[in-house]
Short mmCIF file of C-alpha atoms (C1' of nucleotides) in Angstrom, two decimals:
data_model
loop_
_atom_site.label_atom_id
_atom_site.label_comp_id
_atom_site.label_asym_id
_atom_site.label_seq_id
_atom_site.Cartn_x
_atom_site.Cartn_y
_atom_site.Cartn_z
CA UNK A 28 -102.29 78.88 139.56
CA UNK A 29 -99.60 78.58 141.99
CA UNK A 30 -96.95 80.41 140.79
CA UNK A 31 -96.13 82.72 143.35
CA UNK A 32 -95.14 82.47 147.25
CA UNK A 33 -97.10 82.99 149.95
CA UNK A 34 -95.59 86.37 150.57
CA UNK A 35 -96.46 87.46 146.98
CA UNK A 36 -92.90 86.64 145.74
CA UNK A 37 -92.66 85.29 142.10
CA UNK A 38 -92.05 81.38 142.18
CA UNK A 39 -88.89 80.56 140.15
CA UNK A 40 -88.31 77.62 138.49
CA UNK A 41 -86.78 76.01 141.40
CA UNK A 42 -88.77 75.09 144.25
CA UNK A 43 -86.31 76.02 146.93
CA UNK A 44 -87.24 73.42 149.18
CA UNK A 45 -89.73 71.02 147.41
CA UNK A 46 -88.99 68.24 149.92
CA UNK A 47 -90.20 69.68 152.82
CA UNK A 48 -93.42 71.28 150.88
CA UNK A 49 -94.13 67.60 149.44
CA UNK A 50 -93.84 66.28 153.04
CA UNK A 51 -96.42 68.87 154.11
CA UNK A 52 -98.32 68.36 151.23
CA UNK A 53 -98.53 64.43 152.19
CA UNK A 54 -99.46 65.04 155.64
CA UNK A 55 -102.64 66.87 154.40
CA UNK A 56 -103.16 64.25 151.53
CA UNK A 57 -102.86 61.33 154.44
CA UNK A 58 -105.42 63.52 157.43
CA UNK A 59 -108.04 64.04 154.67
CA UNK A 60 -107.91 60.54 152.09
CA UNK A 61 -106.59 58.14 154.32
CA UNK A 62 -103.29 56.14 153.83
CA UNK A 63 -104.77 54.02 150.34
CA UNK A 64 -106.06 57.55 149.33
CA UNK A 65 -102.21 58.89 149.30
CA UNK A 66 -100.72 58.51 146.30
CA UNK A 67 -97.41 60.65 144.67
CA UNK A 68 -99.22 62.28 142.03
CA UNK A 69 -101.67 63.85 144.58
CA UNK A 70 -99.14 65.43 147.17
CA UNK A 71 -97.73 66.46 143.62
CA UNK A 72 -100.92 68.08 142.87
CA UNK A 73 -101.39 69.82 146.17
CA UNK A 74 -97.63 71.25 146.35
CA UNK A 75 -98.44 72.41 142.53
CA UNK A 76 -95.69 71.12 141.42
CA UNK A 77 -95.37 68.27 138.48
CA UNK A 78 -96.28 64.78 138.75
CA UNK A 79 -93.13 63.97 137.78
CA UNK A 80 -91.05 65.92 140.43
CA UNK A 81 -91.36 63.99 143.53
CA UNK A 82 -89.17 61.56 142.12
CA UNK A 83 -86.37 63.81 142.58
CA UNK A 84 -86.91 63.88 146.24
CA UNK A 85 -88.31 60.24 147.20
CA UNK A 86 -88.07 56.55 146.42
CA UNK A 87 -91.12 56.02 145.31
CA UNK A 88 -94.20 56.22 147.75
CA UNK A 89 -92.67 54.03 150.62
CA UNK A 90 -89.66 56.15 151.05
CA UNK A 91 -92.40 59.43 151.21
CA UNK A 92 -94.56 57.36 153.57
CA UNK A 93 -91.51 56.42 155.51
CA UNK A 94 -90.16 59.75 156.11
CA UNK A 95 -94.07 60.46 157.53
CA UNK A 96 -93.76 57.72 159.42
CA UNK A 97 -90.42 59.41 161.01
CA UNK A 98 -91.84 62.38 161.61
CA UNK A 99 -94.92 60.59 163.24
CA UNK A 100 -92.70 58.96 165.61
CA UNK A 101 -90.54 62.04 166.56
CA UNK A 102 -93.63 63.94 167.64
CA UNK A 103 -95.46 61.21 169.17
CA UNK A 104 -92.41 60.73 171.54
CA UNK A 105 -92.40 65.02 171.49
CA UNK A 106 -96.21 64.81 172.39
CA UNK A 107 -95.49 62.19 175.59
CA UNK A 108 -92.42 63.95 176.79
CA UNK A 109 -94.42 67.58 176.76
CA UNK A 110 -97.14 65.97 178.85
CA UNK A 111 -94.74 64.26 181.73
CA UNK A 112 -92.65 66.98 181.48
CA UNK A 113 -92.06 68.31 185.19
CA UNK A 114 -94.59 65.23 186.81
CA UNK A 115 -91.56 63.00 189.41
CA UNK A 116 -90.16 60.53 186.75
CA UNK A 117 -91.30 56.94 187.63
CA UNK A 118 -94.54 58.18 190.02
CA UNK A 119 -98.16 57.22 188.62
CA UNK A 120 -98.78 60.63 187.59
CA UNK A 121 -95.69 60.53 185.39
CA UNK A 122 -96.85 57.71 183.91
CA UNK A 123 -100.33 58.42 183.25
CA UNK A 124 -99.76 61.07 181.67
CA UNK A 125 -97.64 59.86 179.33
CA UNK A 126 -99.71 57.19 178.74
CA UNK A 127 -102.19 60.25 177.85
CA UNK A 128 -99.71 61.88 175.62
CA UNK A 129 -99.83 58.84 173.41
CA UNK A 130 -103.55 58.15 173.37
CA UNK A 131 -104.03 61.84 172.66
CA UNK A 132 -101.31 61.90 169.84
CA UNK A 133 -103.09 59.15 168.02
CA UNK A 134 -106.66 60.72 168.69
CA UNK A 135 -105.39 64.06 167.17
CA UNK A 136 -103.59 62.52 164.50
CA UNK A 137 -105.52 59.02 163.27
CA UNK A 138 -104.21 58.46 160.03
CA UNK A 139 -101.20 59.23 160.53
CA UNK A 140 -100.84 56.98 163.49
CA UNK A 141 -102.21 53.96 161.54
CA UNK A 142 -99.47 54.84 159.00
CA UNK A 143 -96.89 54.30 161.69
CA UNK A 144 -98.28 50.87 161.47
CA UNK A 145 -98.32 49.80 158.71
CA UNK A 146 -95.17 47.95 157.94
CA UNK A 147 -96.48 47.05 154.33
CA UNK A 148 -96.73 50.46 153.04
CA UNK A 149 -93.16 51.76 154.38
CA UNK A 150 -89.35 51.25 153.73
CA UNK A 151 -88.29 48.52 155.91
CA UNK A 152 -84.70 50.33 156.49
CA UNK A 153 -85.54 53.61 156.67
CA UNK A 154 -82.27 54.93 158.78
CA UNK A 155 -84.96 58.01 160.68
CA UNK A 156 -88.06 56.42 160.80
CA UNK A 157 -86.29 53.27 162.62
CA UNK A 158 -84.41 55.50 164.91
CA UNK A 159 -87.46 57.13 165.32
CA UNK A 160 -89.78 54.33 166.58
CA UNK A 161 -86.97 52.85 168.65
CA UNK A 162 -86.61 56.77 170.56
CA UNK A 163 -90.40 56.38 171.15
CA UNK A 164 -90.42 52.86 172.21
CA UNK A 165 -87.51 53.69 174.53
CA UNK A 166 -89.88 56.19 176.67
CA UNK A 167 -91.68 53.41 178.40
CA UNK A 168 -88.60 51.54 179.07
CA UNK A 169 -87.17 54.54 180.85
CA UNK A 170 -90.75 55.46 182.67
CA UNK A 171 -90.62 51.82 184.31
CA UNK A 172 -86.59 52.40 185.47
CA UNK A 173 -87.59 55.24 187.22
CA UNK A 174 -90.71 53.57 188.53
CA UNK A 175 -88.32 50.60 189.80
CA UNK A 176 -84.95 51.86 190.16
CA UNK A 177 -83.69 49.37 187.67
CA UNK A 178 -81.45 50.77 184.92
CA UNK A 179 -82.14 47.83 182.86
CA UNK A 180 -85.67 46.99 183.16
CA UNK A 181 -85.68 45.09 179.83
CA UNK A 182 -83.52 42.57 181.66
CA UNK A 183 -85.66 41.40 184.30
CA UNK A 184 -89.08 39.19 183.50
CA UNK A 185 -91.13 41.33 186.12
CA UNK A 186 -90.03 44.99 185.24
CA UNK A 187 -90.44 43.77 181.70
CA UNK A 188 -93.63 42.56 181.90
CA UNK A 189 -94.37 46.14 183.35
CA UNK A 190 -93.37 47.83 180.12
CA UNK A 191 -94.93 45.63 177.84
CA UNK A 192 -98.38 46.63 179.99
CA UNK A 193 -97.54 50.43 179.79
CA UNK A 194 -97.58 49.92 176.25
CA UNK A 195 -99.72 47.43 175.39
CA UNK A 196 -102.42 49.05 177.48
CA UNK A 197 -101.92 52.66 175.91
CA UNK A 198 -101.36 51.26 172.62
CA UNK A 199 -105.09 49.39 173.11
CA UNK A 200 -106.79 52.41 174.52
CA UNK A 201 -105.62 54.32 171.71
CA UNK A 202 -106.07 52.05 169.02
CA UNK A 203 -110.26 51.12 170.23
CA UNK A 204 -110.31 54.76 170.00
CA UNK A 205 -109.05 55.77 167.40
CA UNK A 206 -111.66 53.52 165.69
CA UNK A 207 -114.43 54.55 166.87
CA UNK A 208 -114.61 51.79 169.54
CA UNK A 209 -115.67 53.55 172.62
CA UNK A 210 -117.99 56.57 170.93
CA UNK A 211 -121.41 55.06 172.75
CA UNK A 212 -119.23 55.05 176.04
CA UNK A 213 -117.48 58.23 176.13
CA UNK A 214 -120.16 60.56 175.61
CA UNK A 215 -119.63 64.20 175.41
CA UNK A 216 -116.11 64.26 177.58
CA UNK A 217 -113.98 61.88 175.78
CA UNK A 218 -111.09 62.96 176.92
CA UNK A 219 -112.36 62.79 180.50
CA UNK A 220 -113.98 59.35 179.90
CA UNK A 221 -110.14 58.41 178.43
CA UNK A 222 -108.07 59.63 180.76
CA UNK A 223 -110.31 58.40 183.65
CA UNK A 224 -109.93 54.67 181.84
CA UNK A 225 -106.38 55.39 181.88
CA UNK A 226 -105.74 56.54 185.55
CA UNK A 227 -107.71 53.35 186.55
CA UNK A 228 -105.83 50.87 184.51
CA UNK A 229 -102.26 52.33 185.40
CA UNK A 230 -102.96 52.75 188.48
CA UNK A 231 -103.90 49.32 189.22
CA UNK A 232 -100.89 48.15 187.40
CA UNK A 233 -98.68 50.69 189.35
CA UNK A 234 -99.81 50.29 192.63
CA UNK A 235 -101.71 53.04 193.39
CA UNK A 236 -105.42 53.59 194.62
CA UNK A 237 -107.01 52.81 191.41
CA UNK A 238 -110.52 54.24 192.93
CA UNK A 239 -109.11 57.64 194.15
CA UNK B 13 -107.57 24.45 133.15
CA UNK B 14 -110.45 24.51 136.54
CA UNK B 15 -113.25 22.67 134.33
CA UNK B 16 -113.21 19.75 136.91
CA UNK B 17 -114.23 19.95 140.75
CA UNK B 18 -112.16 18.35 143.30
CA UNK B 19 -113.94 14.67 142.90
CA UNK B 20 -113.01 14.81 139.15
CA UNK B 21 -116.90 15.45 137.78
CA UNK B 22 -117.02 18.43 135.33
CA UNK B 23 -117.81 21.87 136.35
CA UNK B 24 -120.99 22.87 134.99
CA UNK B 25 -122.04 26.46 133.47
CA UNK B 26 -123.11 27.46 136.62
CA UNK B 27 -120.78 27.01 139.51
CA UNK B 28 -123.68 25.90 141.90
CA UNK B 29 -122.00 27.89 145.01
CA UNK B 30 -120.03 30.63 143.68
CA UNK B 31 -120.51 33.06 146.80
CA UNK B 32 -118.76 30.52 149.35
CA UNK B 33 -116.41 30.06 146.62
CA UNK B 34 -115.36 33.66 145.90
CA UNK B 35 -115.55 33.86 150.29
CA UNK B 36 -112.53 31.56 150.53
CA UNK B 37 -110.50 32.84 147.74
CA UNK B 38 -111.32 36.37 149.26
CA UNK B 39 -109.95 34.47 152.19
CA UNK B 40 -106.95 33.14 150.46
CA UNK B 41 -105.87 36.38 148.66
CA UNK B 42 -106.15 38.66 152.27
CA UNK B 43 -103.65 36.01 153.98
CA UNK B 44 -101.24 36.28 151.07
CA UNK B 45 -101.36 39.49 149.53
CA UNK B 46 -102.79 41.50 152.83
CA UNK B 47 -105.80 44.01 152.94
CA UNK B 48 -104.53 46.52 149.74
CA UNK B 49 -103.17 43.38 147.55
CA UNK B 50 -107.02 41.59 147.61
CA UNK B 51 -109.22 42.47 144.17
CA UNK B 52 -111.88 41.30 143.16
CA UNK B 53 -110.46 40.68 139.80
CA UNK B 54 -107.93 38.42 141.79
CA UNK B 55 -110.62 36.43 143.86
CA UNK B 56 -112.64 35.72 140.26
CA UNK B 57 -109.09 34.16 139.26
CA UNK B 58 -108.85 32.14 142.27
CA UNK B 59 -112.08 30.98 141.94
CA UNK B 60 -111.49 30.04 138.61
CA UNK B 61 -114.36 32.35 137.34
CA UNK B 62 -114.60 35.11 135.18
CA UNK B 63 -113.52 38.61 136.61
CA UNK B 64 -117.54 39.79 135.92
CA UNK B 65 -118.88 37.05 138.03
CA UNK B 66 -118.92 38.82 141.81
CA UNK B 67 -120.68 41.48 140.79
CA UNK B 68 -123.50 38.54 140.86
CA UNK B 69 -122.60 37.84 144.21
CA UNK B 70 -121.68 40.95 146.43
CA UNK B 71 -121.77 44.79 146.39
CA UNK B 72 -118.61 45.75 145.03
CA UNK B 73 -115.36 45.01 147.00
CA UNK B 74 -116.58 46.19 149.95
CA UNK B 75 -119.25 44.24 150.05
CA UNK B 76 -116.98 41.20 149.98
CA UNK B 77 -114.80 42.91 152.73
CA UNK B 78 -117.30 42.88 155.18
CA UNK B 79 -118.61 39.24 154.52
CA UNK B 80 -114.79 38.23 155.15
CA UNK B 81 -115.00 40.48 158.26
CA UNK B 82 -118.34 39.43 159.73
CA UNK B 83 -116.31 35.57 159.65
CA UNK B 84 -113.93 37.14 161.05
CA UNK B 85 -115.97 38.27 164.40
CA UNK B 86 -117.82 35.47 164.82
CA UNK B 87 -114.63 32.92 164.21
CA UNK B 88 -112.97 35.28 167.07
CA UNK B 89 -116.30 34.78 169.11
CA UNK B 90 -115.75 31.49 168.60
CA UNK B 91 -111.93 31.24 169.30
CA UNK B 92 -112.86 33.33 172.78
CA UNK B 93 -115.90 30.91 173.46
CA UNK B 94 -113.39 27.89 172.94
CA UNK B 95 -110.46 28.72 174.69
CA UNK B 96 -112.88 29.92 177.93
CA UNK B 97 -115.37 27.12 177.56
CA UNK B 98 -115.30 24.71 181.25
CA UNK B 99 -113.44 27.40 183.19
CA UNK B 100 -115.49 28.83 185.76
CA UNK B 101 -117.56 32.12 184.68
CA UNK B 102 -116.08 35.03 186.11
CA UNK B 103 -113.18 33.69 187.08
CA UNK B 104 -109.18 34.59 186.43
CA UNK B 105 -108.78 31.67 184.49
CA UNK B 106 -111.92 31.83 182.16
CA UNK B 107 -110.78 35.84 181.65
CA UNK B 108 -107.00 35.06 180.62
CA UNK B 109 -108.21 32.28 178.56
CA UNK B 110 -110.60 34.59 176.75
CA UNK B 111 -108.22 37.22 176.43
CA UNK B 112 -105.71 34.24 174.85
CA UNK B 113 -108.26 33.08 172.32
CA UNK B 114 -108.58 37.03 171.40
CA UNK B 115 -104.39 37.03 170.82
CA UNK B 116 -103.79 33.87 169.70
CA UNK B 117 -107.09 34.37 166.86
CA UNK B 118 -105.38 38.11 165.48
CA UNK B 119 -102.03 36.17 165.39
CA UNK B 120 -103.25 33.20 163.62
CA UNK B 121 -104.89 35.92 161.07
CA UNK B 122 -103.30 39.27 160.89
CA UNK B 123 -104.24 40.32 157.63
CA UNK B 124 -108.15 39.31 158.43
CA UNK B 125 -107.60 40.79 162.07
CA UNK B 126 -106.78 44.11 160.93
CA UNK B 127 -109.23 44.42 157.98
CA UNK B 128 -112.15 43.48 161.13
CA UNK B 129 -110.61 46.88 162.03
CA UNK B 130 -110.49 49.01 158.74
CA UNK B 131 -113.78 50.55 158.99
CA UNK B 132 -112.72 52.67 155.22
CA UNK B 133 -112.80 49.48 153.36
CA UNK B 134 -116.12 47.99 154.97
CA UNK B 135 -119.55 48.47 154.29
CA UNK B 136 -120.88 50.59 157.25
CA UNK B 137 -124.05 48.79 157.22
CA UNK B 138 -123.50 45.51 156.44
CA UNK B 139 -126.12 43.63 159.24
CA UNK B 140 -124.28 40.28 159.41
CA UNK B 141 -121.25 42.38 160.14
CA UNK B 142 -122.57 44.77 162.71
CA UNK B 143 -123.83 41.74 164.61
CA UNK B 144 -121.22 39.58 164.75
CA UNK B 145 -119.07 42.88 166.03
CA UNK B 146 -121.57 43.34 168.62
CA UNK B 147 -121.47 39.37 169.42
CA UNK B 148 -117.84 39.46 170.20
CA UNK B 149 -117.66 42.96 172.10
CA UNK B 150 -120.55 41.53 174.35
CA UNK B 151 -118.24 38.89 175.62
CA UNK B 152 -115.71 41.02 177.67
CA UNK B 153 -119.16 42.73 178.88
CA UNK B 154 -120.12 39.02 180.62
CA UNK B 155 -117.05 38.17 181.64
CA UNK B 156 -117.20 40.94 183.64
CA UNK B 157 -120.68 40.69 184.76
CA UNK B 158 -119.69 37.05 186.19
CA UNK B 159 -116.66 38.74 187.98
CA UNK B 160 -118.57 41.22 189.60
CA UNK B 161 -121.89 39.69 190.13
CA UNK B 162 -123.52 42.88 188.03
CA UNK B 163 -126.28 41.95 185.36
CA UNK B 164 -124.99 44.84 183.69
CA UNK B 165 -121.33 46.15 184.40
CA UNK B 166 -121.49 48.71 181.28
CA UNK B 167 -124.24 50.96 183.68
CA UNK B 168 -121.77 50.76 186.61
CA UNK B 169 -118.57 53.35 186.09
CA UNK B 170 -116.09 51.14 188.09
CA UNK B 171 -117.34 48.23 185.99
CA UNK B 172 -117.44 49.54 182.69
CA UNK B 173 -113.99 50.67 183.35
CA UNK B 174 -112.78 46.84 183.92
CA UNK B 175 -114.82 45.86 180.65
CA UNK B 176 -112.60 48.58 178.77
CA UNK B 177 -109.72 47.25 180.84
CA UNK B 178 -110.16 43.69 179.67
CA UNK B 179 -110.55 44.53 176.15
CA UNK B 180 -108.07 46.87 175.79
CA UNK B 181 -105.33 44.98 177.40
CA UNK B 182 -106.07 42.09 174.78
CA UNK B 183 -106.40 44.36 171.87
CA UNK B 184 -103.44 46.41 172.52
CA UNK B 185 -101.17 43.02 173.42
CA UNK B 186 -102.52 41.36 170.21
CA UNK B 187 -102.50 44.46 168.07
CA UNK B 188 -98.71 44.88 169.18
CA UNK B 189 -97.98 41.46 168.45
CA UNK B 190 -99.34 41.11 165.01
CA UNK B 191 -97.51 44.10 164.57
CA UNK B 192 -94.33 41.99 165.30
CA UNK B 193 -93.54 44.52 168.08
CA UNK B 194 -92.64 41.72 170.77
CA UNK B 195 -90.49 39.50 167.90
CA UNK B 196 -87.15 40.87 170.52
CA UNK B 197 -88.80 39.68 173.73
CA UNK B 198 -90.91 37.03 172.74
CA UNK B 199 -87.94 34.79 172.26
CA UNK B 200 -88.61 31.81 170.67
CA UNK B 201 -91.41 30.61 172.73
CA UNK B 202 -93.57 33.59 172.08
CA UNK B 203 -97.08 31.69 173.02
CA UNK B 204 -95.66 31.41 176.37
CA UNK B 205 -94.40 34.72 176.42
CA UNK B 206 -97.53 36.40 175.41
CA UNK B 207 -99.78 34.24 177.89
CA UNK B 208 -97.44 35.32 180.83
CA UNK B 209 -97.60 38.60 180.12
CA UNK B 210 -101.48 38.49 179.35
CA UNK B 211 -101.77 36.34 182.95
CA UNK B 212 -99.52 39.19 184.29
CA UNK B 213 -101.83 42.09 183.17
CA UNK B 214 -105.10 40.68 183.95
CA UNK B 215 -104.06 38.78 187.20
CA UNK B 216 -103.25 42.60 188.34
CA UNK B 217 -106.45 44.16 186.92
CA UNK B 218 -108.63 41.38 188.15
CA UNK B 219 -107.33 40.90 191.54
CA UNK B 220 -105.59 37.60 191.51
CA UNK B 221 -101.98 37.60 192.31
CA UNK B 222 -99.80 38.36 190.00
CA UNK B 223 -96.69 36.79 190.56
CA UNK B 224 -98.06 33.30 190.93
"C1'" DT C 3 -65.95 90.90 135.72
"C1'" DG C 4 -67.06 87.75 132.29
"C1'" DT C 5 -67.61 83.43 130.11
"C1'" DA C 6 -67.97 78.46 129.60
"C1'" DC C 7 -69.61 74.57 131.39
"C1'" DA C 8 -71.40 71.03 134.62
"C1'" DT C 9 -74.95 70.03 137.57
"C1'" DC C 10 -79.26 70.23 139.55
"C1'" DA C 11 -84.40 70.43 139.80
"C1'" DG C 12 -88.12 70.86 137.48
"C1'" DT C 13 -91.52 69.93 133.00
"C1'" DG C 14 -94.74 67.50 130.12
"C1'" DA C 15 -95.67 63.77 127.12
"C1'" DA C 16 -95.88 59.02 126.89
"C1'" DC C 17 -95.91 54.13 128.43
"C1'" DG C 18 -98.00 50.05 130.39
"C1'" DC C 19 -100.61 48.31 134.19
"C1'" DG C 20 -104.53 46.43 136.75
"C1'" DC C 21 -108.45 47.95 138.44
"C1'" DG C 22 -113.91 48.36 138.78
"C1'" DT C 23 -117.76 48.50 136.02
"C1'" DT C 24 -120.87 47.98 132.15
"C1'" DC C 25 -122.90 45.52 128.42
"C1'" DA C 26 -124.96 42.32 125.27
"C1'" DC C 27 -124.65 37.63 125.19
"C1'" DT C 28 -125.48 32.64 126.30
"C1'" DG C 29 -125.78 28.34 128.72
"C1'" DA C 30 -128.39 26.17 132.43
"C1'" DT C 31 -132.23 25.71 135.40
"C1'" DG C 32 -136.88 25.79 137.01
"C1'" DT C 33 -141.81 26.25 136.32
"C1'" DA C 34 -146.49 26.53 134.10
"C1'" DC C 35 -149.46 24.17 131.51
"C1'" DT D 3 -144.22 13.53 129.28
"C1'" DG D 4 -143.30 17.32 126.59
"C1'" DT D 5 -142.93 22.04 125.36
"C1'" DA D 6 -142.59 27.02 125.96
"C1'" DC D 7 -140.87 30.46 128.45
"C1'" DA D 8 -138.90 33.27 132.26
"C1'" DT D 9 -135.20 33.67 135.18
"C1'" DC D 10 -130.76 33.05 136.85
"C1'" DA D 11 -125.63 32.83 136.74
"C1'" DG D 12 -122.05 32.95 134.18
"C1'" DT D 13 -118.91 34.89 129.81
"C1'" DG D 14 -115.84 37.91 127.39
"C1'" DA D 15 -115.07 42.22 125.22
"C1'" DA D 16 -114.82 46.90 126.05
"C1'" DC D 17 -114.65 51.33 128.66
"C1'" DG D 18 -112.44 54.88 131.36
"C1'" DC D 19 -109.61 55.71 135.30
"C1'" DG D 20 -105.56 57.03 137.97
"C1'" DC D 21 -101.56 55.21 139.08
"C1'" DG D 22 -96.09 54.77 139.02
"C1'" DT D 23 -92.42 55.26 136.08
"C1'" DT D 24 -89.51 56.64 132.25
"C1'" DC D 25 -87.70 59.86 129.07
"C1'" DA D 26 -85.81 63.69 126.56
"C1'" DC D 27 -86.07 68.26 127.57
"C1'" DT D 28 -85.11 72.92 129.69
"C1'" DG D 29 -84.63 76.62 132.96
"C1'" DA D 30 -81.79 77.92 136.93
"C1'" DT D 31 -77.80 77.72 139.68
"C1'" DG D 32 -73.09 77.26 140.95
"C1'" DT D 33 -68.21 76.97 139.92
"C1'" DA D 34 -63.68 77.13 137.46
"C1'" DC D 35 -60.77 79.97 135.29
#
DNA sequence: TGTACATCAGTGAACGCGCGTTCACTGATGTAC
DNA sequence: TGTACATCAGTGAACGCGCGTTCACTGATGTAC
């Protein structure tokens, strides 16, 4: 079956770099079954490679699921910093559109963002993933300093307050979406119809015109 | 071992009201072993019934799911209806009380919150469960329509928008919470953190005053 | 340059597990007459 | 009031399934000398 490379290269014995090729191969296993639908012996399967081998490479299904879960946070913090990039840090626009970068990370990626979740499927001390979530989480905290001029926003109740509804409210968007929530609603533009939900929100929440 | 009810009579061959039964063990095995962890082998044992009984009762394990999850909406319908009940229709107060029942219900049951959200595990047509969905997202819709006046905000844009608004905020705010997201902020008062902070988001979005 | 050896990364068979489902069955209940 | 019978709601054994994990193994690689 799959016994040679992609570039028509003979497969040896050893992989060469099995880790990454299982990862890959759990990312498609998770987009098409679902996280329950995941198990070892599958992304096995699809990297043709023993059932046996992933063991060599991952504690058991958490520690795979975990180091998804890392690389779900790293590009969901990728995906909001490419769409703020060069918008004035702290202005609405800045801020919606990270907002957007989040909501669209989950729409594009819905299994994998439930996985990011889901605290009873992964490795509770998972060194990346943790660093990971905490970079993400950090981008909010930052958008509201420059919004304020704090440097510690966590510190005060009212710029705090603020974060938690940057979050909260792109964290709910995406979430209803994600599952299906707004499908009568959005009709054929649902990224306009999302997008225009999030400018109004934020923008009441930031100050500005919410009806512009 | 189980041959006796509760008041000490003998159980009889025939259980006499099995489904209930088999609903609250369902019940009790989601709250302690979450959404993955529940069988219907280990509701049977709850229920102090042979593993072969359900399949009397409901369709498969799904068809249990979505029984549990239909209670679920309409005990969150409830919880809303509760909380809000006296408070003036329409009003900033009756909409942060709603949105309270709506946080304080998913943290009272995570596990049961987030299977009312698994749509893979549920029966897609399950009628009691479709309507008691539809009976809690119509409540946002009237608390809205007594804020604005409208008969019905979901054909007005600006409207619908605040009807998304409400619902999201509380989803995303309980979602995060349940999540144990907040457990850093919260404190150790985290009802009274979360109600702040759901006062602070709607007072904004619905035009009271925030900082009151 | 060659050889011995340790280490690493895979294989494939085997294990036990709990699951959902099926099946013939049996005890209990209700109804017709 | 009694009897026959159909139906219902449970039982318990059995099935096949895919899973995670373990195990002895083997091919490939790297290193010491």
């Amino acid at each position: 079956m799959n016994d040679a490379e992609p570039n028509g290269e003979p497969r040896s014995y050893h992989h060469g770099d099995l880790r990454a090729a299982l990862l890959r191969a759990a990312e498609e296993e998770l987009a098409e079954r679902g996280i329950d639908g995941l198990t070892l012996r599958g992304c096995a399967r699809r990297a043709g490679v023993s059932h046996a081998a992933p063991a060599h490479h991952f504690a058991g299904v958490a520690g795979l699921l975990s180091e998804l879960a890392a690389t779900g946070f790293e590009r969901l913090a990728a995906a909001i910093g490419a769409r703020s990039a060069g918008l004035p840090p702290g202005s609405l626009d800045h801020i919606v559109a990270s907002a957007a970068g989040y909501v669209d990370f989950a729409r594009a990626n819905p299994h994998l963002f439930r996985l990011m979740f889901r605290h009873d499927r992964l490795d509770h001390d998972n060194a990346r993933a943790q660093a990971a979530a905490a970079a993400a989480f950090a981008l909010p905290v930052q958008a509201v300093a420059a919004h304020t001029g704090l440097a510690d926003p966590m510190a005060e109740p009212g710029a705090q307050r603020l974060v938690v509804a940057l979050w909260s409210i792109a964290h709910g968007l995406a979430d209803l979406a994600v599952n299906g929530q707004f499908d009568a609603q959005a009709g054929d533009d649902p990224d306009g119809w999302l997008h225009a939900q999030l400018r109004f929100m934020l923008g009441v929440q930031f100050g500005g015109d919410p009806w512009a």
